[in-house]
Coordinates of C-alpha atoms and ligand atoms in Angstrom, one line a residue:
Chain D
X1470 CA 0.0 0.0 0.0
X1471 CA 1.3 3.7 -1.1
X1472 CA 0.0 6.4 1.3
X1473 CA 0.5 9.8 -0.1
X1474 CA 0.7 13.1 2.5
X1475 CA 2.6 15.6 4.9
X1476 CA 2.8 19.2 4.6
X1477 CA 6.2 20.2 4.3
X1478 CA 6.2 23.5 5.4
X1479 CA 9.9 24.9 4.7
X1480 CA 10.7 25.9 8.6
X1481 CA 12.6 29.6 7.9
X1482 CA 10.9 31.2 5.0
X1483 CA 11.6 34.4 6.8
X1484 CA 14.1 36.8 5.1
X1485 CA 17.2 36.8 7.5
X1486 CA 18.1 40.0 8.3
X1487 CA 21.8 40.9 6.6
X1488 CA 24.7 41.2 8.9
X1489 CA 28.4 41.6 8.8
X1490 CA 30.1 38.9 11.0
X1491 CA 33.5 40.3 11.7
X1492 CA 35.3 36.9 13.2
X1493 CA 35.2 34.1 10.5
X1494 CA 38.1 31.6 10.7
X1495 CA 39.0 30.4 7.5
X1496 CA 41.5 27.1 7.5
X1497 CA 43.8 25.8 4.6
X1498 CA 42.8 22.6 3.2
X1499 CA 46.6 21.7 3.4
X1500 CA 49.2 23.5 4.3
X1501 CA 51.7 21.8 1.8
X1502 CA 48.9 22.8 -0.5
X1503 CA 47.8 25.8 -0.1
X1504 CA 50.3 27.8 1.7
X1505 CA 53.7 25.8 0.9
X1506 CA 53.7 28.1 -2.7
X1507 CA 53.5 31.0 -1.0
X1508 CA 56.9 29.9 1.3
X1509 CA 60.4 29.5 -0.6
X1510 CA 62.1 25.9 -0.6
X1511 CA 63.9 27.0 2.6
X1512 CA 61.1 27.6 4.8
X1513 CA 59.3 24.4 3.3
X1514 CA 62.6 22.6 4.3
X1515 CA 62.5 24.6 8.0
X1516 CA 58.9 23.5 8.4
X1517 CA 59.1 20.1 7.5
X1518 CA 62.4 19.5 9.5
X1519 CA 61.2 21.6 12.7
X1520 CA 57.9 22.3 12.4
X1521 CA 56.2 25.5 14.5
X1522 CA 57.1 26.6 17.3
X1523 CA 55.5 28.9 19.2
X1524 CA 55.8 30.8 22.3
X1525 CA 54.8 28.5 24.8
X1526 CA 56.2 26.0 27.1
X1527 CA 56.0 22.3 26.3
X1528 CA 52.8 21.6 24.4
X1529 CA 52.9 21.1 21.2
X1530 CA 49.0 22.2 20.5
X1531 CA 46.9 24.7 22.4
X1532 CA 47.8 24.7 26.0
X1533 CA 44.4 23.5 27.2
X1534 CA 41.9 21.3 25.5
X1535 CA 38.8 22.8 23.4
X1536 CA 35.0 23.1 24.3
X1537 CA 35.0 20.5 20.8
X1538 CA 37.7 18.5 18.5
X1539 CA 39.7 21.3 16.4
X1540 CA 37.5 23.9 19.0
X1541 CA 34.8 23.3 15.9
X1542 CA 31.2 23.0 15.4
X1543 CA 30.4 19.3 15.0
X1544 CA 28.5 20.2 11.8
X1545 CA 31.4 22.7 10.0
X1546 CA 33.3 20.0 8.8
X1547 CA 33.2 19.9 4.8
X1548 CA 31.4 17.1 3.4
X1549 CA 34.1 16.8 0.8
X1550 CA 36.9 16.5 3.9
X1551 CA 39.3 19.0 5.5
X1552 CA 39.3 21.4 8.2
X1553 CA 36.2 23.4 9.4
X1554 CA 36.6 26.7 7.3
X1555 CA 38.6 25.3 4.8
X1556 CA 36.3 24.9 2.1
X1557 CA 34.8 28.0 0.5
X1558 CA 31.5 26.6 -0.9
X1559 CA 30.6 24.6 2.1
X1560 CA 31.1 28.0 4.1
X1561 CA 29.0 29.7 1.7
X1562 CA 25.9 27.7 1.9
X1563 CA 26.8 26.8 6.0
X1564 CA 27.1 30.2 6.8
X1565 CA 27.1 33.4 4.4
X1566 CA 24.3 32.4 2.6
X1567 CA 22.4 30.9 5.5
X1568 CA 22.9 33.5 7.6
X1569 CA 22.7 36.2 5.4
X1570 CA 26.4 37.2 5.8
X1571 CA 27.0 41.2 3.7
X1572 CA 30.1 41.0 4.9
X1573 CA 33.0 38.4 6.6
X1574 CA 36.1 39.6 8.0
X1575 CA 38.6 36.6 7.7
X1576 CA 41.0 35.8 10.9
X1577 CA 43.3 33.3 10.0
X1578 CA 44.2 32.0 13.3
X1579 CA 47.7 29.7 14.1
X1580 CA 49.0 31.1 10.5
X1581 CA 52.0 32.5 11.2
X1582 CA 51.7 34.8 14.3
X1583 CA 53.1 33.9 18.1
X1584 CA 55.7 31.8 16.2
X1585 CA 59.2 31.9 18.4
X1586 CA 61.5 31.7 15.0
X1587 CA 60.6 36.0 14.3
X1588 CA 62.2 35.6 10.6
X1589 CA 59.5 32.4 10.0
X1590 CA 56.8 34.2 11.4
X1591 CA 57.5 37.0 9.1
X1592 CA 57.5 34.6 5.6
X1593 CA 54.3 32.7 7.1
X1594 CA 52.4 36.1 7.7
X1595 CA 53.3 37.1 4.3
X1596 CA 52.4 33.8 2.6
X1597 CA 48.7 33.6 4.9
X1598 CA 48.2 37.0 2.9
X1599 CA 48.5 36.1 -0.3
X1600 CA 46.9 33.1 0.2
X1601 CA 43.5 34.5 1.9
X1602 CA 43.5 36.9 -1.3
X1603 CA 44.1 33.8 -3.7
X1604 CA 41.6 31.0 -2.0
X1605 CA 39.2 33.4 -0.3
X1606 CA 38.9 37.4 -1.1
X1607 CA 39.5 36.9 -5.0
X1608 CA 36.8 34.5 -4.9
X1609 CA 34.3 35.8 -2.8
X1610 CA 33.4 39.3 -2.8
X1611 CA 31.8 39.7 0.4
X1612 CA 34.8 38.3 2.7
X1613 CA 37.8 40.7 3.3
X1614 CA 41.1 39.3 4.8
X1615 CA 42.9 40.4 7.8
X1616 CA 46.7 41.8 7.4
X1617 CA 48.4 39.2 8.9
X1618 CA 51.8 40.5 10.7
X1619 CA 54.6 39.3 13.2
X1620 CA 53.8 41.5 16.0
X1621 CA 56.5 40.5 17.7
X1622 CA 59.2 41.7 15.3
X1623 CA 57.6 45.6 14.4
X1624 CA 60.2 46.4 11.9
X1625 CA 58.9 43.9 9.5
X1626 CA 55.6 44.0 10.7
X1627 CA 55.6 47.4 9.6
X1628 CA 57.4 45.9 6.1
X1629 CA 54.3 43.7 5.8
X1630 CA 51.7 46.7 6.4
X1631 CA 53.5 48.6 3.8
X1632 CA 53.5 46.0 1.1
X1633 CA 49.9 45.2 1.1
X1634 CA 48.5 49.1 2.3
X1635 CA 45.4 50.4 -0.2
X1636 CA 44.7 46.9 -1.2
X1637 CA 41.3 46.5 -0.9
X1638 CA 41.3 43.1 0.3
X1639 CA 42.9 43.8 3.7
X1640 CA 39.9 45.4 5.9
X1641 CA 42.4 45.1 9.1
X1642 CA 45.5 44.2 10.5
X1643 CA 45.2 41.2 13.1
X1644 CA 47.4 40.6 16.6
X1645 CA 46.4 38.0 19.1
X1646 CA 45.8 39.1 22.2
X1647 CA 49.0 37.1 24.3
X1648 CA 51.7 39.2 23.3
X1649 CA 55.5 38.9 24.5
X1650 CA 55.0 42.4 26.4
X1651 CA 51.5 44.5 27.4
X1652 CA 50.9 45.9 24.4
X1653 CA 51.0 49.4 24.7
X1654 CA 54.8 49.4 25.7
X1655 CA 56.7 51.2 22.6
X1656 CA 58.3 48.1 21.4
X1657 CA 55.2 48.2 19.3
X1658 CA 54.2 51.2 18.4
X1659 CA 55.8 51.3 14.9
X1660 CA 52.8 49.0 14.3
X1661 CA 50.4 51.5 15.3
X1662 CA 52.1 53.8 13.2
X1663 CA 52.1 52.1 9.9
X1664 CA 48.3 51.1 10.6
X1665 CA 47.5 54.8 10.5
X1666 CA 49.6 55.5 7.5
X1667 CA 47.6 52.7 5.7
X1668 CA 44.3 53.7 7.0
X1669 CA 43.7 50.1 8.8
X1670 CA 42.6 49.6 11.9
X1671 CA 44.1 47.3 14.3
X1672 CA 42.1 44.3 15.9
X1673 CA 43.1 42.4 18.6
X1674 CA 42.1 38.6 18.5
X1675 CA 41.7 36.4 21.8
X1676 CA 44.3 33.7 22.1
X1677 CA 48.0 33.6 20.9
X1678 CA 51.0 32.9 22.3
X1679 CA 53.0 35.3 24.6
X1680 CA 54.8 33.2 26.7
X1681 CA 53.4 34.4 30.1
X1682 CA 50.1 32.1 31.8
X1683 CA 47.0 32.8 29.9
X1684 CA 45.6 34.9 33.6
X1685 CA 46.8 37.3 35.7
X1686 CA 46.7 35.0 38.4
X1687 CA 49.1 32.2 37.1
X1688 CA 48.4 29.2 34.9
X1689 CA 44.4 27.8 35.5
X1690 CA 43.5 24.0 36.2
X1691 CA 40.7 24.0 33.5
X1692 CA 39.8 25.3 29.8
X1693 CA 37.1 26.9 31.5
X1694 CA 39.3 29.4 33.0
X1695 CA 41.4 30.3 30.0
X1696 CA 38.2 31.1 28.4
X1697 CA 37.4 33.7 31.3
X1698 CA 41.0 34.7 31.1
X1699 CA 40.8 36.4 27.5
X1700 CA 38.8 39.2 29.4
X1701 CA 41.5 40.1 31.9
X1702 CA 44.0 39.4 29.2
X1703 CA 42.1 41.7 26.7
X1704 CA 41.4 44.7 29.6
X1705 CA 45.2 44.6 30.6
X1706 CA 46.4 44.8 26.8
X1707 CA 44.1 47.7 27.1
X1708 CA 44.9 49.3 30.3
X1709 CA 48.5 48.9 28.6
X1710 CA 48.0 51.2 25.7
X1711 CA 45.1 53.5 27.5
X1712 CA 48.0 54.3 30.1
X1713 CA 51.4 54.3 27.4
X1714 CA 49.5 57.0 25.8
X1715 CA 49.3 55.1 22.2
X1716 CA 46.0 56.7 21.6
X1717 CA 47.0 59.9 22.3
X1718 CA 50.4 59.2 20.6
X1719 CA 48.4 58.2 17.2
X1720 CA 44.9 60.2 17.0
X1721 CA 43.5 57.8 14.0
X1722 CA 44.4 54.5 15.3
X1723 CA 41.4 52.4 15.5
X1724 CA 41.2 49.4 18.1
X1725 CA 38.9 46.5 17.8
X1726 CA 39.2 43.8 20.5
X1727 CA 37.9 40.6 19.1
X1728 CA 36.0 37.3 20.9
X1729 CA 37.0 38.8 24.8
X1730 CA 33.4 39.6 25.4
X1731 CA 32.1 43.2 26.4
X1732 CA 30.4 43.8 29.1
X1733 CA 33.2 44.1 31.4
X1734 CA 34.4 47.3 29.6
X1735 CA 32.0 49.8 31.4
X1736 CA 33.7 48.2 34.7
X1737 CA 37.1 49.0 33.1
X1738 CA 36.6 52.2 32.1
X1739 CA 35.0 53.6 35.3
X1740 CA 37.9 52.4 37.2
X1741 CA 40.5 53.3 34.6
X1742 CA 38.8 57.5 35.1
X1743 CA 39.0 56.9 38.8
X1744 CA 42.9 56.2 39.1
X1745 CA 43.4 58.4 36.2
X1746 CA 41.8 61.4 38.5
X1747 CA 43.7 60.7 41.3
X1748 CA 46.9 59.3 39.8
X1749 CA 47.7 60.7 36.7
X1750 CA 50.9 62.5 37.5
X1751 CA 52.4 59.6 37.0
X1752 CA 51.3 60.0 33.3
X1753 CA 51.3 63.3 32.3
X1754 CA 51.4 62.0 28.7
X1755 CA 47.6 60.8 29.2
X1756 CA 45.8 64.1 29.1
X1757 CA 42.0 62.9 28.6
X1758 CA 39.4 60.6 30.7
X1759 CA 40.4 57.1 29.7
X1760 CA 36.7 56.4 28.9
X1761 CA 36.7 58.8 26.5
X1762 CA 40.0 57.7 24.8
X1763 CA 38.3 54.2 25.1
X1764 CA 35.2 55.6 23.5
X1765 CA 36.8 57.6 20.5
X1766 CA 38.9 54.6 19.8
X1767 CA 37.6 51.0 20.7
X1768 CA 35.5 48.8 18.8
X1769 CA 34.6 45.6 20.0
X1770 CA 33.3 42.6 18.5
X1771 CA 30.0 40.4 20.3
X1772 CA 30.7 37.2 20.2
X1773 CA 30.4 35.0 22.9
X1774 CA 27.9 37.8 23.9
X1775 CA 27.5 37.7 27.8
X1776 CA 24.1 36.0 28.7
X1777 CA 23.0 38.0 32.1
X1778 CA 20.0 37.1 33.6
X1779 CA 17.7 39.4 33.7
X1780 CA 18.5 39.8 30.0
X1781 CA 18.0 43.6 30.2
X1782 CA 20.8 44.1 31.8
X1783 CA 22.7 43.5 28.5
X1784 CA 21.0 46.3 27.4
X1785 CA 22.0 48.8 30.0
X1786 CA 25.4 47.5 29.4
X1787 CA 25.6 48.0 25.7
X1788 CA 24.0 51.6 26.7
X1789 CA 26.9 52.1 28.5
X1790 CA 29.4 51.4 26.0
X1791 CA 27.7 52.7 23.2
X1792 CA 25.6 50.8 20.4
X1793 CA 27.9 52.2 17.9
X1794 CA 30.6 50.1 19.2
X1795 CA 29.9 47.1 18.8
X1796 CA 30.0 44.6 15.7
X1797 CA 28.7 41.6 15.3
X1798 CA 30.4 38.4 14.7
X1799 CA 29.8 34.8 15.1
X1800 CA 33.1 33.0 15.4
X1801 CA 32.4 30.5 12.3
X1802 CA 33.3 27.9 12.6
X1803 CA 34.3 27.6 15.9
X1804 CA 32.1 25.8 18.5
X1805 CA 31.2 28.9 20.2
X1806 CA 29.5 30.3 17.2
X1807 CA 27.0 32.7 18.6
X1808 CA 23.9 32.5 15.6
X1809 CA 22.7 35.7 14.4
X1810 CA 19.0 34.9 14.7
X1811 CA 19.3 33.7 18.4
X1812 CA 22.4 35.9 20.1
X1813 CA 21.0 39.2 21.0
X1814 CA 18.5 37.9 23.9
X1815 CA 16.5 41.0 23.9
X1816 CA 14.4 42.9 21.8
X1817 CA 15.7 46.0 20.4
X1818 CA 15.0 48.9 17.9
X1819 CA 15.1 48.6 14.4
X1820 CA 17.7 51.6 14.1
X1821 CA 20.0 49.8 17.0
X1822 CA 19.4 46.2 15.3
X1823 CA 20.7 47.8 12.0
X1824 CA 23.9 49.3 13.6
X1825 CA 24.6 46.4 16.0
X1826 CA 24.4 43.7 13.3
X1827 CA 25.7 45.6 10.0
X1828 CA 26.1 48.9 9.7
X1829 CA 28.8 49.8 12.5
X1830 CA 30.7 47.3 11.0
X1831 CA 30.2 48.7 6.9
X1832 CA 31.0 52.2 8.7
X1833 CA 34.7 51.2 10.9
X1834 CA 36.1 49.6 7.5
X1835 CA 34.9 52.5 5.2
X1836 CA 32.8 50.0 3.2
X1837 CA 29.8 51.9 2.5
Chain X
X704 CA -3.6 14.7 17.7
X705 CA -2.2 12.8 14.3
X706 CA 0.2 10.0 13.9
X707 CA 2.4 10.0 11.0
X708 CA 4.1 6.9 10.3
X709 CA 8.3 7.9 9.4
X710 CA 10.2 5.1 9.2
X711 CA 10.4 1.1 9.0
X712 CA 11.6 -0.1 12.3
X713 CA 14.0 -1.8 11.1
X714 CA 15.3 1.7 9.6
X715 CA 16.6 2.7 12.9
X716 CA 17.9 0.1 14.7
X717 CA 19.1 0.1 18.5
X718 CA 22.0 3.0 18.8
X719 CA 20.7 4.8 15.8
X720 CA 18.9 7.6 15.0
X721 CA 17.4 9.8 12.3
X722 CA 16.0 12.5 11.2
X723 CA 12.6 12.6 9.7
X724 CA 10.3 15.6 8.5
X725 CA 6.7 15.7 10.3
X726 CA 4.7 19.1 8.9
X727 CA 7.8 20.9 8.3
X728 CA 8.9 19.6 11.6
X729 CA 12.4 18.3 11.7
X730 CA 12.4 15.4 14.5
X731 CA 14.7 13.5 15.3
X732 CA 14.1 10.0 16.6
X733 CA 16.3 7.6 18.4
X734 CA 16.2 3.8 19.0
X735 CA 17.8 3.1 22.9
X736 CA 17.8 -0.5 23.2
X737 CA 14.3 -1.0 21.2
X738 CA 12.7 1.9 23.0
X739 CA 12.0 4.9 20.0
X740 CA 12.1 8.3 21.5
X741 CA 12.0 11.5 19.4
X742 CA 12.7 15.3 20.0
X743 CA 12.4 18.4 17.8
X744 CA 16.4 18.8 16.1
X745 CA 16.3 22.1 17.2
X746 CA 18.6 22.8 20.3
X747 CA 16.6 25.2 23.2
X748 CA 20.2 27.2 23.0
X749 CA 20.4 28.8 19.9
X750 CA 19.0 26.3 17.6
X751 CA 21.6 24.1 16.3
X752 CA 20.7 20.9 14.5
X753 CA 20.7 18.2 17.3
X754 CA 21.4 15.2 14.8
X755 CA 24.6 16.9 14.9
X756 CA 25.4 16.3 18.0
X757 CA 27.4 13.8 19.9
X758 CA 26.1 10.7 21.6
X759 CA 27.3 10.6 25.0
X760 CA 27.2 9.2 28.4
X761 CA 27.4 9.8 32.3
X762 CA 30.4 9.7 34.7
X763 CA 28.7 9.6 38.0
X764 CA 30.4 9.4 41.4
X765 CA 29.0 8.4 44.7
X766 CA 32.5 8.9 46.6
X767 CA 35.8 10.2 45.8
X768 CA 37.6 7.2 43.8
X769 CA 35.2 5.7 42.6
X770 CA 33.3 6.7 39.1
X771 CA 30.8 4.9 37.4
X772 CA 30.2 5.5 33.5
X773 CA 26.4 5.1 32.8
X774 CA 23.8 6.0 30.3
X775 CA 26.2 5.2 27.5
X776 CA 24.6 6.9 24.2
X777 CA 21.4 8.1 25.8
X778 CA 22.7 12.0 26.2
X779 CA 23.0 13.7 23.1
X780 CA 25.6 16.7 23.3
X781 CA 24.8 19.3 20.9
X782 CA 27.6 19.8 17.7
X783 CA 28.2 23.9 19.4
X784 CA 27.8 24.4 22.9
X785 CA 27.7 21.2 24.3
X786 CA 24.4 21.4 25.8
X787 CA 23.1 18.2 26.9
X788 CA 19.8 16.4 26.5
X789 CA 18.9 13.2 28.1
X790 CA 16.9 11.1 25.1
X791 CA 14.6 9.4 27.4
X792 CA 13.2 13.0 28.8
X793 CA 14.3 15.5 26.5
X794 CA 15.5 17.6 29.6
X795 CA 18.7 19.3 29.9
X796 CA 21.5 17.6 32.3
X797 CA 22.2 20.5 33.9
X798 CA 19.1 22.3 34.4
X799 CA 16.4 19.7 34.0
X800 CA 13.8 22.1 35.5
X801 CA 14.3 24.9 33.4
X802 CA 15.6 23.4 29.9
X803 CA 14.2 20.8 27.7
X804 CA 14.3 19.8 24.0
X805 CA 10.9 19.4 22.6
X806 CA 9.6 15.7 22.8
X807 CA 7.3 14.3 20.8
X808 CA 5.3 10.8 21.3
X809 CA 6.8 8.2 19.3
X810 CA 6.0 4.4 19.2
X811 CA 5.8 1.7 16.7
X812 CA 3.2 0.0 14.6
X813 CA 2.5 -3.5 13.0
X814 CA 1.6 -2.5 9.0
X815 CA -1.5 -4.0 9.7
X816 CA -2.5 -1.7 12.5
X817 CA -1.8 1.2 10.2
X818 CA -3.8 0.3 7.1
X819 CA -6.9 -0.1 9.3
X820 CA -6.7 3.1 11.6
X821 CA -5.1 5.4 8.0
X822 CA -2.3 6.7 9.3
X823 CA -0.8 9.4 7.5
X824 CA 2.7 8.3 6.3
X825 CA 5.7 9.3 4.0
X826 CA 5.4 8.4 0.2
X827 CA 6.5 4.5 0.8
X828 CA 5.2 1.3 0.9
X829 CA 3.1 -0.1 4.1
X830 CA 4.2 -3.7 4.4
X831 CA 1.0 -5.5 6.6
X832 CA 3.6 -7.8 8.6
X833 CA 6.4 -5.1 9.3
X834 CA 7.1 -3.1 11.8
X835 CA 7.1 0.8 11.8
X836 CA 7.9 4.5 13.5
X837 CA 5.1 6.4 14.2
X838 CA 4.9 10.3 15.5
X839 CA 2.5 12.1 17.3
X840 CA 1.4 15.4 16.6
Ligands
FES1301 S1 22.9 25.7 20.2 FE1 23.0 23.9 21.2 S2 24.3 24.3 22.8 FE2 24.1 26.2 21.9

């Protein structure tokens, strides 16, 4: 017997609203593959013979496990095989055109940066460049790649800015946030400086490998921790160059702190005005409010957006920092992908919506 | 309240699972040791695909030393966050009381039985002496 029926109703008919996601991780399929033409023969020999090796102790991988395998989504591996984010189309129907994605900003993360050798850091920042322009930005209009430089060696960090500057692929130049120093000491400022000259700003990614414990107290027994720790580790880097005076050093320079949450900057900043009032002779080079430095020159990005309960108070902390500030991302394909649809918790205006999810983001990068 | 038949039994066996389309519904039904169970593969989080997930179990302790691993493959950990649902109850491990996938009625049917009460069924073929999946909505 053949028994005919069911209604399928398609579940989302709804037009998604279009957003910007400013934290996509893209992945090489294979590094021999993809990147290797990018390196010269001897840095394919160095890599093959030593491998990478980054500014940590003993591990050989992250120094504490992820919240999933490869810290992925379950569901972002290609069908076809390879890394989550290594595969272009799968991302494309997964995510950009799922989600209604305007605009992706690209963070290539463990390609090149926190690596101890400084001169192979330098060749694999410049080779993760040309290869998010050949495999991803020349292929896909509505992702832009992120300047990928050796922070810890400025001069050619600066070298790298200046090669690529005014390409229009490049919406930013990326750091991780676990530098070798605080960075707002000088050591980096040339960095600073060469992102003004090329118009970029500068965004500073959670993670990376500094060398020093991933909190302020000391190394953590769990992952759990680490995750907390990219807060404190994101407010000191900014404490660092609110109170070297890098913002008042270089008027144009544009921060955005990326996956280290937000809410705890209306915290920061209260506390940074109160020492500042009473302290600041120390720093006579600091001659405005920290908040408003912070306010004129910080961007941050949502995800993983805090969840307070009651929700509204998520709203009088985005008040407080300003709706203009903030731009939305998801983290694809990372595990802790926050989904457009589902993130913000609260109801909110259509003006704020607009801003939060696309329009701050089109305005900071000049893409309107 | 309708019953839609979705599978052959034998389509899902013990361990398995799969996802079926009721009215636009995705559910998602799982065989634990012959017993068919079935929740909405939408995760009360932020929506993920459950089928995703991982199948998972329980380390329980009832004193320091001593652990006991229990429940093997009746937890289903969701493919972002991790959120876990118990199968049996659709409830949320950690906060039973306040989170829970949505459950649905599931049990199975001789083809027999469904002929005479006309169930409503995918387009496939109703054998009278199998056994088959059957939803209610
Ligand atoms: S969507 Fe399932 S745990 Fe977040």
């Amino acid at each position: 017997m053949n028994i005919q029926l069911m209604d399928r109703v398609a579940t989302d008919q709804k037009i998604k609203l279009a957003i910007a996601d400013c934290d996509i991780h893209p992945a090489p399929k294979s590094v021999p593959v993809e990147i290797y033409p990018y390196l010269s023969k001897r840095w394919q020999d160095y890599m093959e013979t030593y491998g990478i090796i980054y500014r940590q102790g003993f591990p050989t991988g992250p120094a504490f496990p992820k919240g999933q395998p490869n810290a992925a989504r379950r569901d972002a591996y290609p069908p076809g095989g390879g890394k989550p984010g290594s595969d272009l189309d799968f991302m494309r129907s997964q995510h950009l055109d799922a989600n209604n994605v305007q605009l992706g900003i690209l963070n290539p993360l463990s390609c090149g940066q926190g690596v101890q050798n400084q001169d192979f850091s330098a060749v694999y920042c410049n080779a993760v460049n040309h290869w998010q322009i050949a495999e991803w930005t020349s292929k896909e209009s509505r992702l832009k790649a992120s300047l990928m430089v050796p922070y810890e060696d400025p001069s050619a960090s600066v070298k790298e800015i200046d090669l690529w500057g005014g390409d229009s692929n490049f919406a930013q130049i990326l750091l991780l946030s676990r530098t070798a120093e605080p960075l707002g000491q000088r050591k980096y400022w040339p960095i600073f400086e060469a992102a003004c000259r090329a118009n970029l700003p500068v965004a500073v990614h959670a993670f990376g490998y500094g060398g020093a414990p991933v909190t302020g107290g000391g190394w953590p027994s769990f992952y759990i921790e680490e995750m907390v720790g990219h807060a404190e580790n994101t407010q000191s880097l900014l404490t660092s160059m609110v109170f070297e005076g890098v913002f008042e050093r270089f008027p144009t320079l544009k921060l955005i702190l990326v996956e280290a949450g937000f809410a705890w900057l209306p915290a920061l900043s209260w506390r940074l005005d109160k020492l500042w009032n009473r302290m600041r002779a120390e720093i006579p080079h600091v001659t405005r409010p920290p908040s408003e430095l912070i306010r004129q020159h910080v961007w941050l990005t949502t995800q993983p957006m805090e969840e307070p309960e009651p929700r509204e108070h998520l709203l009088d902390t985005i008040e407080w920092i300003g709706w203009e500030k903030l731009l939305f991302a998801t983290d694809y394909p990372h595990w802790d992908f926050d989904e457009p649809s589902r993130a913000l918790p609260i109801r909110v205006g259509k003006e704020q919506k607009e801003a939060f999810f696309l329009k701050n983001a089109l305005e900071l990068y000049n893409l309107n | 309240m309708s019953k839609y038949v979705v599978a052959a039994a034998n389509e899902i066996l013990p361990g398995q699972r799969k996802l079926v389309n009721v009215r636009g519904r995705p559910i998602l039904i799982f065989n634990l040791d012959g017993d068919y169970f079935g929740i909405l593969d939408r995760c009360p989080h932020q929506g993920a695909s459950l089928c995703k997930g991982q199948l998972v179990g329980l380390v329980e302790s009832d004193r320091p030393g001593q652990y006991n691993f229990t429940r093997n493959n009746e937890i289903i950990r969701c493919a972002w966050h991790g959120w876990e649902f118990d199968i049996r109850t659709g409830k949320s491990r950690c906060e039973p009381e306040k989170i829970k996938a949505t459950q649905y009625n599931i049990n199975t049917k001789t083809g027999s039985e469904i002929i005479e009460e006309a169930y409503e069924a995918e387009t496939f073929d109703v054998a009278v002496e199998d056994n088959y999946v059957v939803v209610h909505l």
